[in-house]
Tab-separated table of C-alpha atoms and ligand atoms in Angstrom:
chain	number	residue	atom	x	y	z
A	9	UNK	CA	8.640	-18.604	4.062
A	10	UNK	CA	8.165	-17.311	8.007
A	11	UNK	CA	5.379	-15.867	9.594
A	12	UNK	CA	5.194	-12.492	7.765
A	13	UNK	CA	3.501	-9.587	9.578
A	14	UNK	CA	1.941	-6.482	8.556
A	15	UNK	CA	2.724	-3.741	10.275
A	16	UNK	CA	0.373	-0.747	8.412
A	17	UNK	CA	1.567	2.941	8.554
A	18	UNK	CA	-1.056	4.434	6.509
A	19	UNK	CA	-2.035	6.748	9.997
A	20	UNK	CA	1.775	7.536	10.055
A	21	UNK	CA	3.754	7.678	6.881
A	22	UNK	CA	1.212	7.765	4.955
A	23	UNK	CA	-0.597	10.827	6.561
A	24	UNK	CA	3.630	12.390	6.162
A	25	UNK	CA	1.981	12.440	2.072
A	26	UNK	CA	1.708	16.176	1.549
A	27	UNK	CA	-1.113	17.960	1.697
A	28	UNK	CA	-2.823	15.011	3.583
A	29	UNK	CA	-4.447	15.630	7.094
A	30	UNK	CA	-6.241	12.998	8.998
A	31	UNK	CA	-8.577	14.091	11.835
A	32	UNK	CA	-9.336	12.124	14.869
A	33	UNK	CA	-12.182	10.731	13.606
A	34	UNK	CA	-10.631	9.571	10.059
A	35	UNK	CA	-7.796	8.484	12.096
A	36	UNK	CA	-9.968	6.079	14.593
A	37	UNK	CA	-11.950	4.568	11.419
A	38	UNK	CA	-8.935	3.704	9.622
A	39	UNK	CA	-7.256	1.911	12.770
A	40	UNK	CA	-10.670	0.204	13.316
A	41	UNK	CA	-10.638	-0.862	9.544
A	42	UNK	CA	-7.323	-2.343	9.473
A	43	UNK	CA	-8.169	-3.878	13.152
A	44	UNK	CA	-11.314	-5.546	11.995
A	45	UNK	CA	-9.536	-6.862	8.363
A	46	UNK	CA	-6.712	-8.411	10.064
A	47	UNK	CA	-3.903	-6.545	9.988
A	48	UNK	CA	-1.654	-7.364	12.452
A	49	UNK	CA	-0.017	-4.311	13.794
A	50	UNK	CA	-0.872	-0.485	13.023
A	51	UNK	CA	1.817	2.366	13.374
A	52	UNK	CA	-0.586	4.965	14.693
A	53	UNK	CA	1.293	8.103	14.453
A	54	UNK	CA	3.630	10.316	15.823
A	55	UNK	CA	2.964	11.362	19.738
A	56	UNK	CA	5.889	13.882	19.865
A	57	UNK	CA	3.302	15.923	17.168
A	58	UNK	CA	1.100	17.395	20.199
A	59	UNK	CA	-1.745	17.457	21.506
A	60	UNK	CA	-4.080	16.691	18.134
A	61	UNK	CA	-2.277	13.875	17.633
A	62	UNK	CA	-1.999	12.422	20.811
A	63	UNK	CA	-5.523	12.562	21.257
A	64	UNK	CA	-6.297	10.727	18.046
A	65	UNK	CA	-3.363	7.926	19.290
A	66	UNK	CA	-5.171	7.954	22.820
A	67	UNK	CA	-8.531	7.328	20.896
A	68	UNK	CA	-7.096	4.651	19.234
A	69	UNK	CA	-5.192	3.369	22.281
A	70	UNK	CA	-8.695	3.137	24.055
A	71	UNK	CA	-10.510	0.913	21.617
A	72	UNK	CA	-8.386	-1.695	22.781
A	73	UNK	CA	-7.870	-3.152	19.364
A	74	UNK	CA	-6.618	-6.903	18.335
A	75	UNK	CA	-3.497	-5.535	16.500
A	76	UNK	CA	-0.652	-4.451	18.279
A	77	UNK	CA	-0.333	-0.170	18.660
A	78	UNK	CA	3.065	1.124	17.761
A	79	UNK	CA	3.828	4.957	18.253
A	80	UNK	CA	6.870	6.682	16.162
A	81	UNK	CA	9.659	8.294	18.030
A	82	UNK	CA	12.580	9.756	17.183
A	83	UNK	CA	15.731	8.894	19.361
A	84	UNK	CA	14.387	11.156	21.892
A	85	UNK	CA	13.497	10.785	25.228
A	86	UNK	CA	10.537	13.673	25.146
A	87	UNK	CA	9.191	11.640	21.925
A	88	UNK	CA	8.966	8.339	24.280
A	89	UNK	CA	7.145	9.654	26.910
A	90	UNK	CA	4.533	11.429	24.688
A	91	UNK	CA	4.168	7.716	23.365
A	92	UNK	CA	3.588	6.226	26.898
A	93	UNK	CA	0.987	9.347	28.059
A	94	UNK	CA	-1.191	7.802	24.978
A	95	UNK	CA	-0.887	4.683	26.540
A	96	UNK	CA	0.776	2.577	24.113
A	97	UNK	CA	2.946	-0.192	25.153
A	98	UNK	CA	4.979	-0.439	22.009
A	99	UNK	CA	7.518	2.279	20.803
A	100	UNK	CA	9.232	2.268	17.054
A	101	UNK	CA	12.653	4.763	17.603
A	102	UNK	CA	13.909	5.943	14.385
A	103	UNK	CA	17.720	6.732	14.024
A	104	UNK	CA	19.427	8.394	10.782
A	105	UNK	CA	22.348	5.791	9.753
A	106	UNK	CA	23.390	7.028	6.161
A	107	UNK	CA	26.125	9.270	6.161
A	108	UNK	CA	24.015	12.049	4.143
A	109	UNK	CA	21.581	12.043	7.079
A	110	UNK	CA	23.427	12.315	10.055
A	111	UNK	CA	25.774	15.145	8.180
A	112	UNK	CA	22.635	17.084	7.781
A	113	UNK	CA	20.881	16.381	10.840
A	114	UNK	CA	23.751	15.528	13.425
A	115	UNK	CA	26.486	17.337	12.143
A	116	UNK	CA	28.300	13.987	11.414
A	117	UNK	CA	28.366	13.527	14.934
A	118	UNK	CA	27.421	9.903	14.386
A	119	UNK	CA	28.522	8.982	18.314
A	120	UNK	CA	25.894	11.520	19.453
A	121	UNK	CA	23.322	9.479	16.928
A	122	UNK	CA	24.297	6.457	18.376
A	123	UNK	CA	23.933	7.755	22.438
A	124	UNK	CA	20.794	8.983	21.579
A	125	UNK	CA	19.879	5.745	20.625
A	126	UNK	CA	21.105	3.979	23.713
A	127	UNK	CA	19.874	6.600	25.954
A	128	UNK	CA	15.969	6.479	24.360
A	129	UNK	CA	15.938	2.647	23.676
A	130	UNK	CA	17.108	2.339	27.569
A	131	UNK	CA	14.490	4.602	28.769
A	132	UNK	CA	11.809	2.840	27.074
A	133	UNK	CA	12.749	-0.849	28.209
A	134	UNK	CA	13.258	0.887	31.256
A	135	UNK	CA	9.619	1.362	31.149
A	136	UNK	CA	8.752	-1.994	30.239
A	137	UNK	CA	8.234	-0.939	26.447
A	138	UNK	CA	8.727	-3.251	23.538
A	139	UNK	CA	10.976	-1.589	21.140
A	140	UNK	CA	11.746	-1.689	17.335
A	141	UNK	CA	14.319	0.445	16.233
A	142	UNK	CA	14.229	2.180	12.076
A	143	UNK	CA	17.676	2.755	10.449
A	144	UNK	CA	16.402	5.931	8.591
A	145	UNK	CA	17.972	5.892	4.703
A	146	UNK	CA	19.311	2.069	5.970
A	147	UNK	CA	19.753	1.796	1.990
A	148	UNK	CA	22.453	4.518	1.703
A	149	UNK	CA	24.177	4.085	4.784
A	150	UNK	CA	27.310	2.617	4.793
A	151	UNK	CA	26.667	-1.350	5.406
A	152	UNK	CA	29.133	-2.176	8.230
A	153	UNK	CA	28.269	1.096	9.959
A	154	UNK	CA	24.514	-0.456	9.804
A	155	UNK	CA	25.380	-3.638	10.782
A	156	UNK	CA	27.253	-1.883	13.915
A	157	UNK	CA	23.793	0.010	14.580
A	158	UNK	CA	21.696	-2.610	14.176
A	159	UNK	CA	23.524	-4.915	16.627
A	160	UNK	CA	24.023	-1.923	18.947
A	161	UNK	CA	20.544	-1.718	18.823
A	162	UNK	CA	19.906	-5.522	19.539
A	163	UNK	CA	22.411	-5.588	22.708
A	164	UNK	CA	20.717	-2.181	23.925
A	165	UNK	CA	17.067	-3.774	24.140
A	166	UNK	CA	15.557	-3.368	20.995
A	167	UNK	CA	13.111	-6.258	19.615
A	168	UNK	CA	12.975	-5.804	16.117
A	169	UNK	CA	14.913	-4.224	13.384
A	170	UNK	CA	13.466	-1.710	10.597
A	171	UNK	CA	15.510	-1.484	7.616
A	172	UNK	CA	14.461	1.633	5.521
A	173	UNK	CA	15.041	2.188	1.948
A	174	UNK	CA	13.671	6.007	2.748
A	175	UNK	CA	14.164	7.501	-0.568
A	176	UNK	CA	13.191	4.455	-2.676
A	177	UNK	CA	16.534	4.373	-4.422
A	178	UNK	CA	16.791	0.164	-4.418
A	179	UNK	CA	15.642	-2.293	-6.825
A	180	UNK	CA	14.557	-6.088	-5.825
A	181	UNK	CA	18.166	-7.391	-6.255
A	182	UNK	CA	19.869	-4.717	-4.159
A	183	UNK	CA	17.131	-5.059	-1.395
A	184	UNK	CA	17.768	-8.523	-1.290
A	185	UNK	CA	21.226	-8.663	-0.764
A	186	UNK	CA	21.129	-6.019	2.040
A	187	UNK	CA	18.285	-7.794	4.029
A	188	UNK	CA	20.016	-10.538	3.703
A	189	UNK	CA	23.318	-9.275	5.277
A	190	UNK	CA	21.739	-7.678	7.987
A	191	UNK	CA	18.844	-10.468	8.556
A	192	UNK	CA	22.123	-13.410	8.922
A	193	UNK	CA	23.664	-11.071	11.113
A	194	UNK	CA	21.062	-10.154	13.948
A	195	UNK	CA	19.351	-12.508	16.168
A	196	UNK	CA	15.672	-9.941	16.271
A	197	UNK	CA	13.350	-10.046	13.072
A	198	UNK	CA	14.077	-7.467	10.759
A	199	UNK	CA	11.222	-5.254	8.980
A	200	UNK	CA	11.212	-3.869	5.552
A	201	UNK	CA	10.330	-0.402	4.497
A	202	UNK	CA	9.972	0.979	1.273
A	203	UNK	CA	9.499	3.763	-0.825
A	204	UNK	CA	8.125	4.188	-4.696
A	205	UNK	CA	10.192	6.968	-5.506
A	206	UNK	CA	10.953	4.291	-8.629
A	207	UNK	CA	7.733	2.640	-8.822
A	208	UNK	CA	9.878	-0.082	-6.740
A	209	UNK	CA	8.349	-0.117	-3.335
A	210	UNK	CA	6.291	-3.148	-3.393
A	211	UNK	CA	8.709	-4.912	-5.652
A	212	UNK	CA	11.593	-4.038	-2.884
A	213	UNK	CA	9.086	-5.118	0.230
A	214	UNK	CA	8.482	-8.737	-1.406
A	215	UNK	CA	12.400	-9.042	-1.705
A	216	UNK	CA	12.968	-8.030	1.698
A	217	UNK	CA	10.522	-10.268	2.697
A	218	UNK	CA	12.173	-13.326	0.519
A	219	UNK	CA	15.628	-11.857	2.418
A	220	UNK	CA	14.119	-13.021	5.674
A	221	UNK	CA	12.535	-9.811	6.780
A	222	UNK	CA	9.084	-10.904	8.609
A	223	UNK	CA	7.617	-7.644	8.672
A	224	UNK	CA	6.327	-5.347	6.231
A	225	UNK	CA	5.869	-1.489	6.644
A	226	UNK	CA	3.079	-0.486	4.590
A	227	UNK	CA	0.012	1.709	3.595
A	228	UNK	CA	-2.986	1.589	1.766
A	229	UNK	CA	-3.090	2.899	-1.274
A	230	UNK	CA	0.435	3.222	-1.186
A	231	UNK	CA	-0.352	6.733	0.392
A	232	UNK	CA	2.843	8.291	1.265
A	233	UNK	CA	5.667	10.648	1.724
A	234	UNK	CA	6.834	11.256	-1.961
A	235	UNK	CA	5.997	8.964	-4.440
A	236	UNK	CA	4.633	6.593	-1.456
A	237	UNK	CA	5.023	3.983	0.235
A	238	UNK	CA	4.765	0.012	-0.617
A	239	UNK	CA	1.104	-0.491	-0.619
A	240	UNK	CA	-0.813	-2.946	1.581
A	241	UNK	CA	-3.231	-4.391	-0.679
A	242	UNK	CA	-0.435	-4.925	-3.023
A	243	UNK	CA	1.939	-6.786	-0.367
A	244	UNK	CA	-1.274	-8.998	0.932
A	245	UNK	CA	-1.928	-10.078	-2.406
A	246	UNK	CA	1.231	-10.262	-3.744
A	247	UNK	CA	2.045	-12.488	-0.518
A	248	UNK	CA	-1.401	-14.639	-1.389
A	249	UNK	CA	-1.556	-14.894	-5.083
A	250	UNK	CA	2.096	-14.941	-6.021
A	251	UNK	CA	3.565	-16.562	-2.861
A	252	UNK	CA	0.595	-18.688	-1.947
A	253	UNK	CA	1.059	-17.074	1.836
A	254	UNK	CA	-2.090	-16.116	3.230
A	255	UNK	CA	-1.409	-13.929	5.823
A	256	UNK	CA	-5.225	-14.012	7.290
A	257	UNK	CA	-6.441	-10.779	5.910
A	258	UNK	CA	-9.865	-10.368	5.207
A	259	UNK	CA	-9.003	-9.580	1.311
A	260	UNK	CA	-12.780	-9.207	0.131
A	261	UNK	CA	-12.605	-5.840	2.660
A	262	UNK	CA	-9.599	-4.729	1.036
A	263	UNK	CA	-11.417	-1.807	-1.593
A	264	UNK	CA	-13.577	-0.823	1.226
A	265	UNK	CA	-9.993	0.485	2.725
A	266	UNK	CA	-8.814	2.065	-0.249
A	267	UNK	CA	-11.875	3.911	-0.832
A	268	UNK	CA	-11.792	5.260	3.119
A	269	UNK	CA	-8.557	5.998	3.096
A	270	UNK	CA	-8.607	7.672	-0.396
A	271	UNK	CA	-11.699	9.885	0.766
A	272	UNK	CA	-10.030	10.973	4.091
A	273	UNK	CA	-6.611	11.310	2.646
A	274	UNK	CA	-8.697	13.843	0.070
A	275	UNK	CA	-7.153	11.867	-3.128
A	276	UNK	CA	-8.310	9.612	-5.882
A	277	UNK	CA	-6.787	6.556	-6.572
A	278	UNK	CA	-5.853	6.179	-10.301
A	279	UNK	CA	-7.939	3.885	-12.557
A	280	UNK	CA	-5.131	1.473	-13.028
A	281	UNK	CA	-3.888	1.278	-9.753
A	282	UNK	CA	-2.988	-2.394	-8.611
A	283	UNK	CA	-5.931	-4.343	-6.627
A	284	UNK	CA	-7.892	-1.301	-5.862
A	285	UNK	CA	-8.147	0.946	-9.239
A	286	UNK	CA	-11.253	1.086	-10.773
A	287	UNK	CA	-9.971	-0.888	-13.892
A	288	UNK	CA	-8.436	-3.725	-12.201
A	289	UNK	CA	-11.264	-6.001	-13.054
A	290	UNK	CA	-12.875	-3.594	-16.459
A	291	UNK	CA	-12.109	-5.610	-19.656
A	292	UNK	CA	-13.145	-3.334	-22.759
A	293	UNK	CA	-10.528	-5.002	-25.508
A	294	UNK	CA	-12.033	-7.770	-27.882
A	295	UNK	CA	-9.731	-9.845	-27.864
A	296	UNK	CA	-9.666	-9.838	-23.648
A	297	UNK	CA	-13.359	-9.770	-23.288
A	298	UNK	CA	-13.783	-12.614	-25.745
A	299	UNK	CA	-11.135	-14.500	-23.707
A	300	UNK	CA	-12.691	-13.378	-20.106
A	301	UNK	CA	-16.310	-14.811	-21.573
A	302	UNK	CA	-15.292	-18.072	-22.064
A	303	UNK	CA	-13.036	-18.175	-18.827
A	304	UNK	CA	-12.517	-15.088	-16.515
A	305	UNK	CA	-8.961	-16.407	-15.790
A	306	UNK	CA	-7.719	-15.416	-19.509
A	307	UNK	CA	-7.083	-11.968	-18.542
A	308	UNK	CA	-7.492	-11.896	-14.679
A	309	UNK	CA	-4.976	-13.219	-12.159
A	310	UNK	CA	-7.600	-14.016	-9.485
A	311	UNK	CA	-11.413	-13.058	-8.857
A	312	UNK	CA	-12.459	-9.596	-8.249
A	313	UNK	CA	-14.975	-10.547	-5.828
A	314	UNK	CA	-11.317	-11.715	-3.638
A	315	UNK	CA	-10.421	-8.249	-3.353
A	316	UNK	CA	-14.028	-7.194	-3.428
A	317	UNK	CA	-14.866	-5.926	-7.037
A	318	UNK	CA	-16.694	-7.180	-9.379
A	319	UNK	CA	-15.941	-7.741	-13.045
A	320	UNK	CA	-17.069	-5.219	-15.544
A	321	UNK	CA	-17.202	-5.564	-19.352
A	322	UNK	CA	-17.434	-2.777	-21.281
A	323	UNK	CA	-18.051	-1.558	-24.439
A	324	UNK	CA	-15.967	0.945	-26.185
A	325	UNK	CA	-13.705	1.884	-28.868
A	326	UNK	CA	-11.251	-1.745	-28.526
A	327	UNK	CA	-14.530	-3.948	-28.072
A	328	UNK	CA	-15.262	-6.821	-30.923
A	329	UNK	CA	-18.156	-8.663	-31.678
A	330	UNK	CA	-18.405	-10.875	-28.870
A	331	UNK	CA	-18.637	-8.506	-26.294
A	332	UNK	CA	-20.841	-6.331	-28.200
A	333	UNK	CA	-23.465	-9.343	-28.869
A	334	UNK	CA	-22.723	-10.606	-25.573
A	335	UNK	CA	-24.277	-7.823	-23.856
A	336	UNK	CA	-26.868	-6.806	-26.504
A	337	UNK	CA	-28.272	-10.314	-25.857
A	338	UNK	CA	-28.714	-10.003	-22.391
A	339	UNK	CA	-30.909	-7.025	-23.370
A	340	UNK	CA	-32.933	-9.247	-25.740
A	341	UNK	CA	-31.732	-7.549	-28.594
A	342	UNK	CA	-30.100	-10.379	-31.521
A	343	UNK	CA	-28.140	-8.885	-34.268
A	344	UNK	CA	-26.901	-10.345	-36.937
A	345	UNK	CA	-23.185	-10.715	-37.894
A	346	UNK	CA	-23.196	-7.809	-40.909
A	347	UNK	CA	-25.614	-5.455	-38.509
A	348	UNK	CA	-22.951	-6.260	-35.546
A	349	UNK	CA	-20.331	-4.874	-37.272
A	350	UNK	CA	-22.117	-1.710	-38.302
A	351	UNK	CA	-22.799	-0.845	-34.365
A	352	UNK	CA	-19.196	-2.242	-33.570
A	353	UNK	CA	-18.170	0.881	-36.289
A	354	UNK	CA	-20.738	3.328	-34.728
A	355	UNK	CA	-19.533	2.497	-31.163
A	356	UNK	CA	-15.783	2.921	-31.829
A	357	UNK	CA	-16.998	6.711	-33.650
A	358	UNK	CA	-19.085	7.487	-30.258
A	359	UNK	CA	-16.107	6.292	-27.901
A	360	UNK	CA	-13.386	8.761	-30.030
A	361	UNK	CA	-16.000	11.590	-29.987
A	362	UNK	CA	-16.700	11.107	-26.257
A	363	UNK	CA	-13.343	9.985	-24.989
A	364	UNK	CA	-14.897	7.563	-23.289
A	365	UNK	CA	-16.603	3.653	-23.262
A	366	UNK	CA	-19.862	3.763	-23.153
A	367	UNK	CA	-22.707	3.020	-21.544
A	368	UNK	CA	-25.066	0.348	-22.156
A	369	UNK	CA	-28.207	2.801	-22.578
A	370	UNK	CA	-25.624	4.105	-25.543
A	371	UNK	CA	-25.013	0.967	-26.880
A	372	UNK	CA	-28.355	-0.030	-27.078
A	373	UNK	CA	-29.219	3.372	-28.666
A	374	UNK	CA	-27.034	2.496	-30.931
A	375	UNK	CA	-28.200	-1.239	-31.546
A	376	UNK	CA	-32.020	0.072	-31.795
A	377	UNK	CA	-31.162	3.239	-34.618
A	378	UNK	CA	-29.249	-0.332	-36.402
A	379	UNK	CA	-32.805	-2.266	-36.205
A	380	UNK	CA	-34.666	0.471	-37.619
A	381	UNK	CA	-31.839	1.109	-40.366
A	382	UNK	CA	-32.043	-2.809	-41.437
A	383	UNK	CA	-36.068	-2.460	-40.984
A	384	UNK	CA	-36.332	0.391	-43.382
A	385	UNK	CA	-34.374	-1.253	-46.180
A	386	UNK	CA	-35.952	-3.880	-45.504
B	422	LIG	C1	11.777	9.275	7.097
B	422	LIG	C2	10.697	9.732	7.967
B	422	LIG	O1	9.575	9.598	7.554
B	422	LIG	S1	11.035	10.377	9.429
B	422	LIG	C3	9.493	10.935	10.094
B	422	LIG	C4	9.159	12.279	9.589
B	422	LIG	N1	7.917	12.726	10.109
B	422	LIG	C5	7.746	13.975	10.521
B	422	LIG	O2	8.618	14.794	10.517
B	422	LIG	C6	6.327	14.345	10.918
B	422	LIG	C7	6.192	14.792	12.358
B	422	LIG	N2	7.177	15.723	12.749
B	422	LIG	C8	6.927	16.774	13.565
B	422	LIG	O3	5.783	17.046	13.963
B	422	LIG	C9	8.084	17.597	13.981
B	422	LIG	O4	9.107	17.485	13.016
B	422	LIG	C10	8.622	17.157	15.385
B	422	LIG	C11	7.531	17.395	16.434
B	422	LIG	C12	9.010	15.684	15.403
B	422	LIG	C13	9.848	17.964	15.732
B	422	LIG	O5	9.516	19.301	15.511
B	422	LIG	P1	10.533	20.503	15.751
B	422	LIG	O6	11.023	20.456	17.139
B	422	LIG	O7	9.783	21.726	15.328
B	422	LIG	O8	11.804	20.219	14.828
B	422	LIG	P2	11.948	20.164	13.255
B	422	LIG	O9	10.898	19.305	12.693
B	422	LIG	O10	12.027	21.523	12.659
B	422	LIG	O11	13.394	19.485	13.116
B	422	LIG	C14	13.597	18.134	13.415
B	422	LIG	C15	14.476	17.972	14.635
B	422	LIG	O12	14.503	16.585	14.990
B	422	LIG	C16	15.875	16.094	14.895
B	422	LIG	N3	15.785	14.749	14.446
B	422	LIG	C17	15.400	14.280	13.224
B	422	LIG	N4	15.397	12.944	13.209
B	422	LIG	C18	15.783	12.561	14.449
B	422	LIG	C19	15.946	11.289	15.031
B	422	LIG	N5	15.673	10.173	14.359
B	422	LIG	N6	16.334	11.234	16.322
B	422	LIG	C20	16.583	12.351	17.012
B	422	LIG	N7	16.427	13.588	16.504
B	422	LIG	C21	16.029	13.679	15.227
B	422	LIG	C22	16.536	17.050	13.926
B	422	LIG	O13	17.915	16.999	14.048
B	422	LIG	C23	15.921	18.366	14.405
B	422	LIG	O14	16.516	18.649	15.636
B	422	LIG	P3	16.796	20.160	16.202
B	422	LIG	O15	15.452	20.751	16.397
B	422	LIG	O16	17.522	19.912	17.477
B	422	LIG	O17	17.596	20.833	15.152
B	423	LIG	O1	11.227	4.258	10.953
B	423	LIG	C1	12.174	4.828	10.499
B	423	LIG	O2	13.293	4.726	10.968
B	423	LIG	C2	11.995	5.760	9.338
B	423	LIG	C3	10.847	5.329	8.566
B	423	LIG	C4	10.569	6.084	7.330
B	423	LIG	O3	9.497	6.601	7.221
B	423	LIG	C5	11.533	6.103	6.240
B	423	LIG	O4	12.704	5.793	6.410
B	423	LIG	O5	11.103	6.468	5.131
């Protein structure tokens, strides 16, 4: 596989999410995060936004970070030179190429598109920017009329190629097939970006990457316009653990992310979210937790402590007897096998009636009223 790059736009797509509202100083931790973790380049936002924004990009501009900066443009000469007042030396230009898109936002005028493109990617090499250029909805746009764009967009300057599945409408096999046209076809690298409008979006970035795409447009948490976006931890792991590519990000950091970006982004990430949910590494089921305490890799793909958690066991309404002595024990309390089963019964009753697993204070409540049953009857 080549050199795959990540190229994080939690700061830009993923702030698009609704309702989501970085300010400057949210927006200079997160680029510092991804900075100090590894992460190769960060897509800090959009300059043509004003002046909040480009004060936040400036900030970020200013720290004078390993990764490489790239600001978002639309093909618009105005949107290029907010980028270069905040300094940055790097310019992504996004063009609609889907038929749908440039109806609605060009009036099918698709030569207009296409000049605006040449005239904004000119200006910016003009200015001794590095470009990348985004084929906006690249996934329903007709494919020869992308091809044409994205080799216009080669001859006219541009350095890399983004292909966009905006509304998240591909699967893995379609994804592959159409990063694979356009990859054979251009000489620059080609990028991947993906939604989860069908739960698809890291699924579709790993095919573009096995397509030959070498860069990966992503956010943490999968934070995003819509449904979201492909999510970083998921695509580093993924990458690592399924691909054996390590792409030289610090993984162990990767929770401390999620849980910055979930507090400034003002959501919670769901229990059973991939790599970062809360119950990633939480084995409660008998049969699971009697496999995990013989050998952790029974029921978990890789260590929690690689991603920064640590396991959990606990006890609730699915637990068996091994778990439930397991952890009893380590509080010096030694049941035997008939009085096991009666707190086994009691703790599936408490679970149902609190909705919940419980704590170990509970369970040991529950062990102790067992001692003094068996001690009264002697
Ligand atoms: C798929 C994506 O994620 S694309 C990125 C989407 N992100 C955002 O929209 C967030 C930031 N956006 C903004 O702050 C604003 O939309 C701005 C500053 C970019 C533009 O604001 P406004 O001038 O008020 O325009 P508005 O947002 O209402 O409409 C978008 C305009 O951009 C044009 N436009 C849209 N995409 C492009 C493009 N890739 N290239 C050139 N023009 C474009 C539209 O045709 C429309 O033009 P018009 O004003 O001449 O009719
Ligand atoms: O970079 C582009 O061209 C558009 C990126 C994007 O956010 C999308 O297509 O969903």
């Amino acid at each position: 596989m080549n050199q795959i790059l990540i190229n994080d736009t939690t700061l830009r797509d993923g702030e698009q999410a609704a309702g989501v509202a970085f300010n400057l100083q949210e927006k200079v931790a997160i680029a510092q995060f991804l900075d100090a973790i590894g992460v190769h380049e960060i897509e800090v936002g959009i300059p043509a936004m004003g002046e909040q924004e480009t004060r936040a990009i400036s900030a970020i501009h200013n720290l004078d970070l390993q990764a490489k900066l790239l600001g978002w443009n639309r093909a618009v000469i105005s949107d290029i030179k907010a980028s270069i007042a905040c300094g940055l030396k790097r310019v992504h230009i996004s063009v609609p190429v889907s038929g749908i898109q440039i109806t609605a936002k060009f009036q099918g005028q698709w030569r207009v598109t296409l000049q605006q493109l040449r005239d904004s990617i000119s200006f910016a090499v003009d200015k001794g920017l590095w470009v990348a250029v985004g084929g906006e909805d690249s996934s329903r746009s007709d494919e020869s009329f992308l091809l044409d764009v994205a080799n216009y967009a080669q001859e006219w300057g541009a350095s890399r190629f983004r292909f966009c599945d905006t509304v998240g409408v591909l699967d893995p096999f379609t994804t592959y097939v159409k990063v694979r046209r356009l990859v054979t076809a251009l000489l620059i690298p080609v990028e991947i970006h993906t939604h989860n409008d069908f739960g698809l979006a890291t699924a579709n970035a790993l095919a573009g990457i096995k397509a030959g795409a070498t860069s990966a447009n992503t956010t943490v948490n999968g934070l995003g316009e819509r449904a979201g976006n492909a999510a970083l931890e998921e695509v580093v792991m993924s990458l690592k653990r399924i691909y054996g590519v390590n792409l030289g990000i610090d993984t162990p950091r990767l929770l401390e992310l999620s849980r910055l970006v979930a507090r400034a982004s003002g959501s919670t990430v769901p229990p059973w979210k991939a790599i970062v949910g809360e119950n990633t590494f939480a084995h409660e089921a008998g049969i699971h937790a009697h496999g995990v305490l013989q050998n952790p890799s029974t029921y978990e793909p890789f260590a929690p402590e690689e991603v920064g958690w640590e396991r959990r066991l606990v006890v609730g309404k699915h637990s068996g007897r091994h778990l439930v002595s397991n952890v009893l024990q380590q509080h010096g309390i030694f049941l035997n096998s008939e009085e096991t089963k009666s707190v086994l019964e009691a703790v599936r009753q408490e679970s149902v009636e609190k909705k919940r697993s419980l704590t170990v204070q509970e369970l040991l409540n529950l062990a102790k009223e067992q001692q003094r049953y068996s001690h009264a009857i002697g």
